[in-house]
Coordinates of C-alpha atoms in Angstrom, one line a residue:
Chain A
X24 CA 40.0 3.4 28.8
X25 CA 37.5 1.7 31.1
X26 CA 34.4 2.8 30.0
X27 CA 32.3 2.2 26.6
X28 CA 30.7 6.0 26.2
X29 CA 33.8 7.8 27.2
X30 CA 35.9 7.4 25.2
X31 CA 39.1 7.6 22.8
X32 CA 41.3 10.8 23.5
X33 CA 43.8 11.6 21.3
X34 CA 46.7 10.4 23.5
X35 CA 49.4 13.0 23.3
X36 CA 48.7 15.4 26.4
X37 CA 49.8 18.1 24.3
X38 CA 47.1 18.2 21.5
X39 CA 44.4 20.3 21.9
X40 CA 40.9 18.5 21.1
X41 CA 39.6 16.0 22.9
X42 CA 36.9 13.1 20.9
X43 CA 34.0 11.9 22.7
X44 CA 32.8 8.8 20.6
X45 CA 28.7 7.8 21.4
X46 CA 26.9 5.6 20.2
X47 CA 23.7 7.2 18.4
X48 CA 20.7 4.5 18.8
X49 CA 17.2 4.1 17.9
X50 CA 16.3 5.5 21.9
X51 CA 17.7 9.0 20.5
X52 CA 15.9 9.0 16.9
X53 CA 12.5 10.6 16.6
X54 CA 9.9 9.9 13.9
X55 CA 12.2 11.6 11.4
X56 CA 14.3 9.0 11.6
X57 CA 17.0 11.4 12.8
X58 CA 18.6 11.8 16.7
X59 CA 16.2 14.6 17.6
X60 CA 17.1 17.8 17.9
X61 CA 16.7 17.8 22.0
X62 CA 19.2 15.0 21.9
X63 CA 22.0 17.5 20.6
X64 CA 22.5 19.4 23.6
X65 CA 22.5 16.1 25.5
X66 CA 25.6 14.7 23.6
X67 CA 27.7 17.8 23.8
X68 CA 27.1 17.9 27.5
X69 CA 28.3 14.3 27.5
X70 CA 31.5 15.1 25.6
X71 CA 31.7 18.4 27.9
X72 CA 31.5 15.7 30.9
X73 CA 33.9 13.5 29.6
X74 CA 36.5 16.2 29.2
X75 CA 36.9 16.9 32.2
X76 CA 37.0 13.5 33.7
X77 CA 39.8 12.7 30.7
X78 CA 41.9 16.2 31.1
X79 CA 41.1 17.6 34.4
X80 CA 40.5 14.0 36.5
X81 CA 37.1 14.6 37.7
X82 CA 33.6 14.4 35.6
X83 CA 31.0 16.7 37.3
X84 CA 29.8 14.2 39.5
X85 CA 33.2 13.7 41.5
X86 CA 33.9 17.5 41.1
X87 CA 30.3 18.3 43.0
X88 CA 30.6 15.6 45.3
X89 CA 34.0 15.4 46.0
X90 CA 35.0 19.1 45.5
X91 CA 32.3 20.9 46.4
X92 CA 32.9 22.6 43.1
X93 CA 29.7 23.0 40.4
X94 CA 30.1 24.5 37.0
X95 CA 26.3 25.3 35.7
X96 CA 25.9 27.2 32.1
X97 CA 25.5 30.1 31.3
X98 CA 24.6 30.1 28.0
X99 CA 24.9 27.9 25.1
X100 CA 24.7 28.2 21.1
X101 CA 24.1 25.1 18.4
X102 CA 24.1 25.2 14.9
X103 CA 22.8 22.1 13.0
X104 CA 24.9 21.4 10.1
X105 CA 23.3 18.0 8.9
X106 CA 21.5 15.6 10.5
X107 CA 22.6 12.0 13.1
X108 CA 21.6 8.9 13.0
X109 CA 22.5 5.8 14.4
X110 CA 24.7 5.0 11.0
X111 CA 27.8 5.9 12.6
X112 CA 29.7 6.8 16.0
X113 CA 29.1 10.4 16.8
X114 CA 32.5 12.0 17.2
X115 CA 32.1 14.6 19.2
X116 CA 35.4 17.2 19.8
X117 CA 35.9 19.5 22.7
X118 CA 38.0 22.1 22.7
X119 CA 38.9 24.1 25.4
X120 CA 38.3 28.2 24.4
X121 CA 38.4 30.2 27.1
X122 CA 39.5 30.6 31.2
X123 CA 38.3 33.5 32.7
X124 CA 38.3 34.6 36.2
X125 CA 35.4 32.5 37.0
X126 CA 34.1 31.3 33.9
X127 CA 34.8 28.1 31.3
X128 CA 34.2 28.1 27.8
X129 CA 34.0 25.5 25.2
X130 CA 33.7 25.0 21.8
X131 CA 32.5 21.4 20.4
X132 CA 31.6 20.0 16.9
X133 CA 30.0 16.7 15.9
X134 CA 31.0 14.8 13.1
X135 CA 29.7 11.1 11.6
X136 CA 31.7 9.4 9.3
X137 CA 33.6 12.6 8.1
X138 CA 30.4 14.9 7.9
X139 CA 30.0 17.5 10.1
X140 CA 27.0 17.6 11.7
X141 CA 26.6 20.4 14.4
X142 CA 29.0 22.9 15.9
X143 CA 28.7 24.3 19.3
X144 CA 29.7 27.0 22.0
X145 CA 29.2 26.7 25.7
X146 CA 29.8 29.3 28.5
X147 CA 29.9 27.5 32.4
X148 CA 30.7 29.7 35.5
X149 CA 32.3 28.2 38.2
X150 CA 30.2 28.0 41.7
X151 CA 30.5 27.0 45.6
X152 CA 28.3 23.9 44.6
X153 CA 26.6 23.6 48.3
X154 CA 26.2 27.6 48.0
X155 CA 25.5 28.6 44.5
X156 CA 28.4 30.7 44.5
X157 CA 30.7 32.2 41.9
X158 CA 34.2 31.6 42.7
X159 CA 37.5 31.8 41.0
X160 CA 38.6 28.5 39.1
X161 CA 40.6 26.8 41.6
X162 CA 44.6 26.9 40.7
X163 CA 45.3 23.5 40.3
X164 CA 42.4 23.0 37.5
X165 CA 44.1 26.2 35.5
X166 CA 47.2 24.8 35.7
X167 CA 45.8 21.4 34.2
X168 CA 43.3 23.3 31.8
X169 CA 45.5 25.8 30.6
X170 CA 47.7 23.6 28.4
X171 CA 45.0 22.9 26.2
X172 CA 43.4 26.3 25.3
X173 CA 43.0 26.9 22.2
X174 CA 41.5 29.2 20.1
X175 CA 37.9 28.1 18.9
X176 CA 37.8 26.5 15.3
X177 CA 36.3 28.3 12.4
Chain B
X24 CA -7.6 21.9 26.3
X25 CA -7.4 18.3 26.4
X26 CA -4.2 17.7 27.8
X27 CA -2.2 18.9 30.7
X28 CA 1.0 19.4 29.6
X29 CA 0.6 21.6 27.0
X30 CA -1.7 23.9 28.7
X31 CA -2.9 27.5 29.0
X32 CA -2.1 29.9 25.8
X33 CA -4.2 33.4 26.4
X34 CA -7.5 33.4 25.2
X35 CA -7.4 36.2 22.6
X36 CA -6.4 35.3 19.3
X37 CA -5.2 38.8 18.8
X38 CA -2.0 38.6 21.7
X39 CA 1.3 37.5 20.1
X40 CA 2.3 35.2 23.5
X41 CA 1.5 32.1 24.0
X42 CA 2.5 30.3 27.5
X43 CA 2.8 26.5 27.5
X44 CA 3.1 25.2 31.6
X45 CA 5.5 22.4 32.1
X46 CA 5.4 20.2 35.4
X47 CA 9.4 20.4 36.4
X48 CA 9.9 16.7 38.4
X49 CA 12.4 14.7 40.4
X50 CA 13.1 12.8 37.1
X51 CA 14.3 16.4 35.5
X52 CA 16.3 17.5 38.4
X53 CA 20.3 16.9 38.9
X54 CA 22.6 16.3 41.8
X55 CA 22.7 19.8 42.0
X56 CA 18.8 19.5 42.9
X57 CA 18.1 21.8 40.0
X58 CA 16.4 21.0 36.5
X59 CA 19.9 19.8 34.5
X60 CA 21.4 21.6 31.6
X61 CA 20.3 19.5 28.9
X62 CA 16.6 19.3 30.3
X63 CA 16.1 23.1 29.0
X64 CA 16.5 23.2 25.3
X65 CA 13.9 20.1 25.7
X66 CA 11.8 22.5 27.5
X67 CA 12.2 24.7 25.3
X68 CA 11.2 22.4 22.4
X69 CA 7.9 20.9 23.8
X70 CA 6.5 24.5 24.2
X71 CA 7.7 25.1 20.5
X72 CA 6.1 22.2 19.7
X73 CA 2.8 23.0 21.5
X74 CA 2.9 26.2 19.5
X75 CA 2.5 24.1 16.2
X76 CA -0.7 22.3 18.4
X77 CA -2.4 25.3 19.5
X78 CA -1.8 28.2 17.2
X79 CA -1.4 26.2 13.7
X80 CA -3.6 23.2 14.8
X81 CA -0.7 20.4 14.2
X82 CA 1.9 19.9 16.2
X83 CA 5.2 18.4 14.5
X84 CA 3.9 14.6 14.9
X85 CA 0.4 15.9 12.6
X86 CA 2.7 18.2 10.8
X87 CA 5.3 14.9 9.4
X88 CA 2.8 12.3 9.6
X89 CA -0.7 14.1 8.1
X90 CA 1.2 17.2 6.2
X91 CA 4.7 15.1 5.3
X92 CA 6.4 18.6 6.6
X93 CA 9.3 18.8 8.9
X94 CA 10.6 21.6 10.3
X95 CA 13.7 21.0 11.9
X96 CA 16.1 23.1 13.6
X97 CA 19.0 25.0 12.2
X98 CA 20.4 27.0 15.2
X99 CA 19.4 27.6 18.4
X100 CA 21.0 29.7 21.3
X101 CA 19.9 30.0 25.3
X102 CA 20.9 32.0 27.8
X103 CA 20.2 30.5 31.2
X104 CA 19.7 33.3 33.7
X105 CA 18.5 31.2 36.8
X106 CA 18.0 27.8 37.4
X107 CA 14.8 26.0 37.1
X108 CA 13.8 23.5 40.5
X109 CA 10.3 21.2 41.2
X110 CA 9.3 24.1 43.2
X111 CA 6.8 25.8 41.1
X112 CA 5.6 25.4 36.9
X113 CA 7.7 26.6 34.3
X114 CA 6.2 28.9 32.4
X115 CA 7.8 28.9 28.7
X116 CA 6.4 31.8 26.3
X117 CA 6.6 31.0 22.9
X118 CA 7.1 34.5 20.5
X119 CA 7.1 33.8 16.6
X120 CA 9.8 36.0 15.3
X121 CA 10.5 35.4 12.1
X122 CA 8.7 34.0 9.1
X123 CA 10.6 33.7 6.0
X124 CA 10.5 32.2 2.7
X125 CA 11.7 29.1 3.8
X126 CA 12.6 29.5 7.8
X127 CA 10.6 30.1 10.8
X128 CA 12.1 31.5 14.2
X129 CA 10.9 31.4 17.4
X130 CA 11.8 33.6 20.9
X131 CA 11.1 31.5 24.2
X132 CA 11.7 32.6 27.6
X133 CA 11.1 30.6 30.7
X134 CA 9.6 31.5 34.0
X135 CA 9.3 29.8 37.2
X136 CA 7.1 32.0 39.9
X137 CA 7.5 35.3 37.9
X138 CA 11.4 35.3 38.3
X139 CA 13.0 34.8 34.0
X140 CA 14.9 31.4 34.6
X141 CA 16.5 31.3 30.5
X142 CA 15.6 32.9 26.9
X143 CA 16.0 31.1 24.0
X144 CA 16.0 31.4 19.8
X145 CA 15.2 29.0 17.4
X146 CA 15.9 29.0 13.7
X147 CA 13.8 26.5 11.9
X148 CA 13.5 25.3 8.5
X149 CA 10.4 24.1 6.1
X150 CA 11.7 20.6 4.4
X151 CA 9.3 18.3 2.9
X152 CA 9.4 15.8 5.1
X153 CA 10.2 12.3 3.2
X154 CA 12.8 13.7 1.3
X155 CA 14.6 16.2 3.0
X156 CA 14.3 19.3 1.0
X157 CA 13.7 22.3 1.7
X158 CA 10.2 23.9 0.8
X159 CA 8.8 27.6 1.0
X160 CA 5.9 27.9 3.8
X161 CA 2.7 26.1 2.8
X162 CA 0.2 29.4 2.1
X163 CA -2.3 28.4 5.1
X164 CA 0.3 28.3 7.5
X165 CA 2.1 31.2 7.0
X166 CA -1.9 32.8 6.9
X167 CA -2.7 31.8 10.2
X168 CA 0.8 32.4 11.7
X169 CA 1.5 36.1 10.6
X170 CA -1.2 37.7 13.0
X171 CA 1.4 36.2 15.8
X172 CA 4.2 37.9 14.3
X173 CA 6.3 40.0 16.9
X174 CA 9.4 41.6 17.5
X175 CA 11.7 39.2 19.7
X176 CA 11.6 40.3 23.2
X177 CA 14.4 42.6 24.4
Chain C
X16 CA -4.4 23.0 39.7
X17 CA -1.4 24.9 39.7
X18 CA 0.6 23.4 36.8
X19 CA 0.3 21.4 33.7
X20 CA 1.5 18.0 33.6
X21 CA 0.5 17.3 36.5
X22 CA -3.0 17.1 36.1
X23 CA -6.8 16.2 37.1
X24 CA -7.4 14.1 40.3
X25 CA -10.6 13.0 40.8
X26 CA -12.1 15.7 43.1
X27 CA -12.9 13.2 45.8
X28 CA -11.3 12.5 48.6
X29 CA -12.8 9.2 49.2
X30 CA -11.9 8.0 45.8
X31 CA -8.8 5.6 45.4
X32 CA -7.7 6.6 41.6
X33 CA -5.6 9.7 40.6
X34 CA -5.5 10.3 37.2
X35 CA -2.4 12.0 35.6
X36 CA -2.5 13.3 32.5
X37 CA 0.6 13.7 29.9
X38 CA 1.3 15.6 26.8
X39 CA 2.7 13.3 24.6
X40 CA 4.7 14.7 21.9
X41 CA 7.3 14.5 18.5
X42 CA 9.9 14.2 21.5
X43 CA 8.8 11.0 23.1
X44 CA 8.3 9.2 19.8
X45 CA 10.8 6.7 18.2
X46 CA 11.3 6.1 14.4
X47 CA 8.0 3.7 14.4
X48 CA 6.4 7.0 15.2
X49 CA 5.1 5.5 18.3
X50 CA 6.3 6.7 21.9
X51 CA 10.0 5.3 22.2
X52 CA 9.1 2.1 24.9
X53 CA 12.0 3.2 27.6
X54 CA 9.4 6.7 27.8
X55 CA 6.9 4.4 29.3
X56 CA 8.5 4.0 32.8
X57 CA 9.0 7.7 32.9
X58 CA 5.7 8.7 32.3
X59 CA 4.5 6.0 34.7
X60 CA 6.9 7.3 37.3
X61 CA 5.9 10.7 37.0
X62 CA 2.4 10.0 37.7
X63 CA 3.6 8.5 40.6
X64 CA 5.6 11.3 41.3
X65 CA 1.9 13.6 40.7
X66 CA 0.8 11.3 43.2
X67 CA 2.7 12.0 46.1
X68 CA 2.2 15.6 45.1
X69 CA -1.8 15.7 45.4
X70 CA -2.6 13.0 47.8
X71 CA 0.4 13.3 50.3
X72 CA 1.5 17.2 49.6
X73 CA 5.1 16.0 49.0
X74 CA 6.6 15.2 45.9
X75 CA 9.7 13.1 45.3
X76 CA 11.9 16.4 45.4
X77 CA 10.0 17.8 48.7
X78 CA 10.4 14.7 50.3
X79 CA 14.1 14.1 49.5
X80 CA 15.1 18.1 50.3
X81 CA 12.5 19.2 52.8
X82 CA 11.7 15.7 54.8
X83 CA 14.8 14.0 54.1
X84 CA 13.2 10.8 53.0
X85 CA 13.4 8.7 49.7
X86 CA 11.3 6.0 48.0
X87 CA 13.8 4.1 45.5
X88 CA 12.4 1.9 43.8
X89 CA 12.7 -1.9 44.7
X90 CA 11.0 -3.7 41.6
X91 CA 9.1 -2.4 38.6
X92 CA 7.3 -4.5 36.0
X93 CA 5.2 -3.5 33.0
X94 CA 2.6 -4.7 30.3
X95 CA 2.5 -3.1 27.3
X96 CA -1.2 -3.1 25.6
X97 CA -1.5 -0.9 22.6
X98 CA 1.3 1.7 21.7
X99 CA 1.3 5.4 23.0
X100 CA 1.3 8.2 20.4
X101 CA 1.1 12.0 20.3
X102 CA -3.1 11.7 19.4
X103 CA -4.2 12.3 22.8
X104 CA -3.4 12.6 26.1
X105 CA -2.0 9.8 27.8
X106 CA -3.9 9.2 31.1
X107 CA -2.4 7.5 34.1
X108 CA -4.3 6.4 37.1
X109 CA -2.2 5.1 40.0
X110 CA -3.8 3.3 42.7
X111 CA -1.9 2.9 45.7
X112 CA -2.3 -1.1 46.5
X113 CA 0.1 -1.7 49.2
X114 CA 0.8 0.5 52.9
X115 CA 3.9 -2.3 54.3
X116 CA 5.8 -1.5 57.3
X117 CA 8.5 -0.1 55.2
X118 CA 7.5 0.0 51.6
X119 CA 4.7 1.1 49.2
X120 CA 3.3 -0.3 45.9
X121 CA 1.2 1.4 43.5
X122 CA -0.4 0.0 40.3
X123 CA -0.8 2.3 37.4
X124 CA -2.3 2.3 34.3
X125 CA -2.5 4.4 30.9
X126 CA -5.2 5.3 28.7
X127 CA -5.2 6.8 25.5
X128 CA -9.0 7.8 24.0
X129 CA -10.3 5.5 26.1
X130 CA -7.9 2.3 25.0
X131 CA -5.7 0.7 27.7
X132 CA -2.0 1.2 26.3
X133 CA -0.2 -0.3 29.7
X134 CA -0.2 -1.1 33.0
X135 CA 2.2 -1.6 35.5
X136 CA 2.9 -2.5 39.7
X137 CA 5.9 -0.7 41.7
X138 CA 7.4 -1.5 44.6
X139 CA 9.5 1.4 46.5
X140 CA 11.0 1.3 49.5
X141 CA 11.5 3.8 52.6
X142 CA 14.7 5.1 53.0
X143 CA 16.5 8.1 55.1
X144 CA 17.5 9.8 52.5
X145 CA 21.1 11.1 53.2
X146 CA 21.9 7.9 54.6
X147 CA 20.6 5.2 52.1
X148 CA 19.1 3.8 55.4
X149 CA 15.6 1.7 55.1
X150 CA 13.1 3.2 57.3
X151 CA 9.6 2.5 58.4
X152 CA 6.7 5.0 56.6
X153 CA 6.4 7.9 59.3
X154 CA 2.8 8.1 60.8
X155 CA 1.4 11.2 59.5
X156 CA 2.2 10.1 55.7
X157 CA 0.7 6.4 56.5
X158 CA -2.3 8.3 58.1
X159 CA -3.0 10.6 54.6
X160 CA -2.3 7.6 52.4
X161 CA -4.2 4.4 54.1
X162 CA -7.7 6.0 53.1
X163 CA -6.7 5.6 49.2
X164 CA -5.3 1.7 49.6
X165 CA -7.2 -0.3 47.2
X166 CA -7.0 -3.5 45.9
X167 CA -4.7 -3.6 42.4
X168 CA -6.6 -3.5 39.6
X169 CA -7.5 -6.9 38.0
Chain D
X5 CA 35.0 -2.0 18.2
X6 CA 33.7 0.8 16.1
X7 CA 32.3 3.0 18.5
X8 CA 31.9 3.5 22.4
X9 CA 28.8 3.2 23.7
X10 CA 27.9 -0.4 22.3
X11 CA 31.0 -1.6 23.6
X12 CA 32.8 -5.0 24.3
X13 CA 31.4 -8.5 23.7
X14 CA 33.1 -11.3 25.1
X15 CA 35.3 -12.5 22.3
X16 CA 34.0 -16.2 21.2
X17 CA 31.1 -17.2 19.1
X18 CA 30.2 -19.7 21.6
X19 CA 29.5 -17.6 24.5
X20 CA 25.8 -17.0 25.1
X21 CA 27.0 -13.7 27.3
X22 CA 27.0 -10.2 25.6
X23 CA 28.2 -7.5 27.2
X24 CA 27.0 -3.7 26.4
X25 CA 29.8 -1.3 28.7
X26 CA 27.5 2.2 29.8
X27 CA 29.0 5.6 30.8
X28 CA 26.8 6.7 33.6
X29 CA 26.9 10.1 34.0
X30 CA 26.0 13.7 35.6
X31 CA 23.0 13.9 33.6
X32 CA 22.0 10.3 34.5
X33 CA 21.5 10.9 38.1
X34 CA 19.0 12.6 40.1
X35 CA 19.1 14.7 43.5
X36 CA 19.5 11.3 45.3
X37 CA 23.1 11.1 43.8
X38 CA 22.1 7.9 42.0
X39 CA 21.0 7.4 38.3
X40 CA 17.4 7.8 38.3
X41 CA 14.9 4.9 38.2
X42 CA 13.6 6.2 35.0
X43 CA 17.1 5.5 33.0
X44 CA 17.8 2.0 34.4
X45 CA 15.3 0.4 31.4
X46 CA 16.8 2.5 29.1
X47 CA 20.5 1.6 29.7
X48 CA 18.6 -2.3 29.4
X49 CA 17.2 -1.3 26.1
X50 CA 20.4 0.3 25.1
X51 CA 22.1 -3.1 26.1
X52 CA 19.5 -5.1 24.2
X53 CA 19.8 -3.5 21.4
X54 CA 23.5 -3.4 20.8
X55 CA 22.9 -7.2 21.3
X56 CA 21.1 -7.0 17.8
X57 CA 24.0 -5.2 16.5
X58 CA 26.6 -7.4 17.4
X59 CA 25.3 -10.7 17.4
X60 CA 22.7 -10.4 14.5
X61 CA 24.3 -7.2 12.5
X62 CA 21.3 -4.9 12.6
X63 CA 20.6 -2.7 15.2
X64 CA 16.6 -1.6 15.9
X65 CA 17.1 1.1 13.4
X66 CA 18.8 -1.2 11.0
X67 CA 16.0 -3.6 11.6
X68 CA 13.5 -1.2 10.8
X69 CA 14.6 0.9 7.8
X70 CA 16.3 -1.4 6.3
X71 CA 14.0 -4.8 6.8
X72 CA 11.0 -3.2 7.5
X73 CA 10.9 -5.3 10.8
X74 CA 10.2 -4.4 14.4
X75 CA 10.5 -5.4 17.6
X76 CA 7.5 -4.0 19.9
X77 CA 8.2 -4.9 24.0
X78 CA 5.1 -6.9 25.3
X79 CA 6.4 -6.8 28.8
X80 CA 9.4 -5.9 30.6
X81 CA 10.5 -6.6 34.9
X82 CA 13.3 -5.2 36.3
X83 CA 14.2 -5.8 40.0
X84 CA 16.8 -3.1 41.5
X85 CA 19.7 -4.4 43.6
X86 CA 21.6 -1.7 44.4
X87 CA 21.9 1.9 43.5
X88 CA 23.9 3.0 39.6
X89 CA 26.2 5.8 39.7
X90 CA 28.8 7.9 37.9
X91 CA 31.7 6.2 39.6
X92 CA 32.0 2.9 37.4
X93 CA 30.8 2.3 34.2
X94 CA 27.6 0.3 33.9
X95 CA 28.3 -3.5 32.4
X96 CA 25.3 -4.6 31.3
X97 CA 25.2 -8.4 30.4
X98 CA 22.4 -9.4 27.5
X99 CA 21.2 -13.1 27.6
X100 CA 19.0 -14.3 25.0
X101 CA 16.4 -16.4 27.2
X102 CA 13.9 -17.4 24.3
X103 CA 12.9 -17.9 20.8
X104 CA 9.4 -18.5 20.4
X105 CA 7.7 -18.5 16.8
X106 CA 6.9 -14.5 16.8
X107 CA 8.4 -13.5 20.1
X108 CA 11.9 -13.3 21.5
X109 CA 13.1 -13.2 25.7
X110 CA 16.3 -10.9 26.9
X111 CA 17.7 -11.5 30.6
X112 CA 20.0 -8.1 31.3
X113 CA 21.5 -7.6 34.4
X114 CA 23.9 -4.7 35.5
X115 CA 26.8 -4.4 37.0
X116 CA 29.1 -1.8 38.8
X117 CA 32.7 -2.6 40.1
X118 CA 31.7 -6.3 39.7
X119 CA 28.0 -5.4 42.3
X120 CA 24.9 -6.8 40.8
X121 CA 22.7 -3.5 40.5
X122 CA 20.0 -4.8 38.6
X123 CA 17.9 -7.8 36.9
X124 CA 15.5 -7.5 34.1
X125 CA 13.4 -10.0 32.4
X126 CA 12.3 -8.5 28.6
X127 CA 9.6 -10.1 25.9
X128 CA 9.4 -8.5 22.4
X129 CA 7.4 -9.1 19.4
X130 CA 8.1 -9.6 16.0
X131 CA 6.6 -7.3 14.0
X132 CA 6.2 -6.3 9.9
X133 CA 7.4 -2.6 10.6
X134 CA 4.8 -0.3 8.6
X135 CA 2.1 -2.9 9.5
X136 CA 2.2 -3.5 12.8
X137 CA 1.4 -7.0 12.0
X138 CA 2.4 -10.1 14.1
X139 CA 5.3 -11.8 11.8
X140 CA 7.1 -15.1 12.7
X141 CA 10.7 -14.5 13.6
X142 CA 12.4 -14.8 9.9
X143 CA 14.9 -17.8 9.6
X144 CA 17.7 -16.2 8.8
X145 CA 17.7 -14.0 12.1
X146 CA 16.3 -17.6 13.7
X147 CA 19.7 -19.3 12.9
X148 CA 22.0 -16.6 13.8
X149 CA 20.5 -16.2 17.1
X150 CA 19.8 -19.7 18.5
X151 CA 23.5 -20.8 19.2
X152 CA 23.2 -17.8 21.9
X153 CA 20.5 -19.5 23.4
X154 CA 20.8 -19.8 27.5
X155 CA 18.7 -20.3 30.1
X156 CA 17.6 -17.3 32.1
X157 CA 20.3 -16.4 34.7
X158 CA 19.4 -17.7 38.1

């Protein structure tokens, strides 16, 4: 793996969850003494990133700029299980729920040192990126994607 | 009003809305020249937070530091309808939904130029703050905060 | 003044300061329950941003999308005074202290209650923007700006 | 390595260079395509204080909670070489440029695909924590960190 944030996949391409290991640091803690809340989303979104430059072989930057190809949310839903700190690595799991016509979904869950700490789904809609468009998932993402569907954990 | 971020809530104490204005810059915007994903639930959060500062009289930094009381977040959901761009203020209304024994829940919607840009809900919980426990609403609070109690918008 | 954040100028035109005043809240602030010091920068660069907004009528975004120019930054260095917290606004004047043949500088400072919590000096550079190419400040920007060059502040 | 953020340090004891590997990403960059000005001290701070993990074993949180010690920037410079983006990750290299009686120096400069991108010059302050009292760097810290003593990068 090249890079320090992105990180550690489970290496067999057959499994179905992804981990995205980041580093939780004093930057991300508010006065609580915990990551603050607004931080959640953030991480998610940077294991959500990740997958896709680990399965699919671009990250959102290369598939905007080199693919013309955007995939804004929808929606999204997090519940807060038990607070992060910068204790421990935040292992954050993506796995791959849904492919619709045009849309994504994902399901990811945040653990530290065994704990879990939040659980979240995400709904992203693929669009022309220069146009704001919806368009179908292109065929060659499917085909990579689809192998690691899986139904969304309890 | 003091400051300019947290700005304009409607005069009458009476009106169950309260509309914190949020200056959308280059520094919140994406490649896809659009406010990014992760920037909204932040959003979302400041005008929660301005809440607290205008209709309680502490916002969460008075409310930990001066009251020891936390009130962090056990769920939240958004649905993002349109994006949100430097183009004009965001507009984020803040509805208090719910006030239980121990849990307060909020509705916020966002708009840019009169067009709804995301809704949001928030599930929060009373703890004390230093040790982490959960505590019923302090009597004064929940006083002052009932009169803004309203159904969640549809 | 249309939105929030971006706040209170000095009404005249002949004056060299703009003031820009922030909401700081719970989410700027670090576990020493002063604002986290990597905030600093961005507040001071979205005063600047304010800036461009009120005395040149583009901001970063307009210029980038609708003029097709950018200002990176070349060099940024700051002092820090007295730490920023969520007590009062945070008031950031920017003085524009340098009009070169390509570049800009701007000195700003912050103020909380009256205290001076910072100050720093920027140095941006003109740039076509889809082409990363340096360029020299067009006429009609120099011309709105040169009346508000002022001397840095000691 | 435990986690993947605060990534690999150069192997021997000896070496004065530390170096912190960063995963820029989508949410990094602004409309310019480029991380945004605003994030380039963070990823220094990030870098700087992984450096206190790794070569002193407590992190700024660490340092806080559990020795009641902090670490308050007095100043930071950063000069900006060439633009950060998604493509590489970010190799941010930590020098430790001084140890005064209460104060300590950080060089960090940043890399991408072996291009300087930036410099950065950093003074901090010891600090009792819940004080905010001026303390003399304690010896113990003193004699971990001086054999990682360099001169400033040229």
């Amino acid at each position: 793996m090249g890079d320090a944030r992105s990180s550690g996949n489970d290496a067999s391409a057959g499994t179905a969850s992804f981990v995205h290991r980041i580093r939780v640091g004093w930057a991300d803690c508010d006065p609580a003494r915990i990551a603050y809340t607004g931080r959640i989303p953030y991480f998610a979104l940077e294991a959500i990133d990740a997958w896709w430059q680990h399965r699919i072989g671009n990250d959102w930057f290369s598939l905007n700029i080199d693919r013309n190809l955007g995939t804004p949310f929808a929606r999204l839903e997090m519940d807060f299980r038990f607070h992060v700190t910068p204790r421990a690595p935040l292992e954050c799991t993506v796995h791959l729920t849904r492919l619709g016509e045009t849309s994504i979904g994902f399901a990811v869950d945040g653990h530290q040192a065994g704990r879990l700490c939040f659980q979240g789904k995400f709904v992203c809609v693929f669009v022309v990126a220069d146009r704001h468009e919806k368009t179908a998932i292109p065929a060659d993402i499917r085909a990579i994607a689809e192998p690691f569907l899986s139904a969304p954990p309890a």
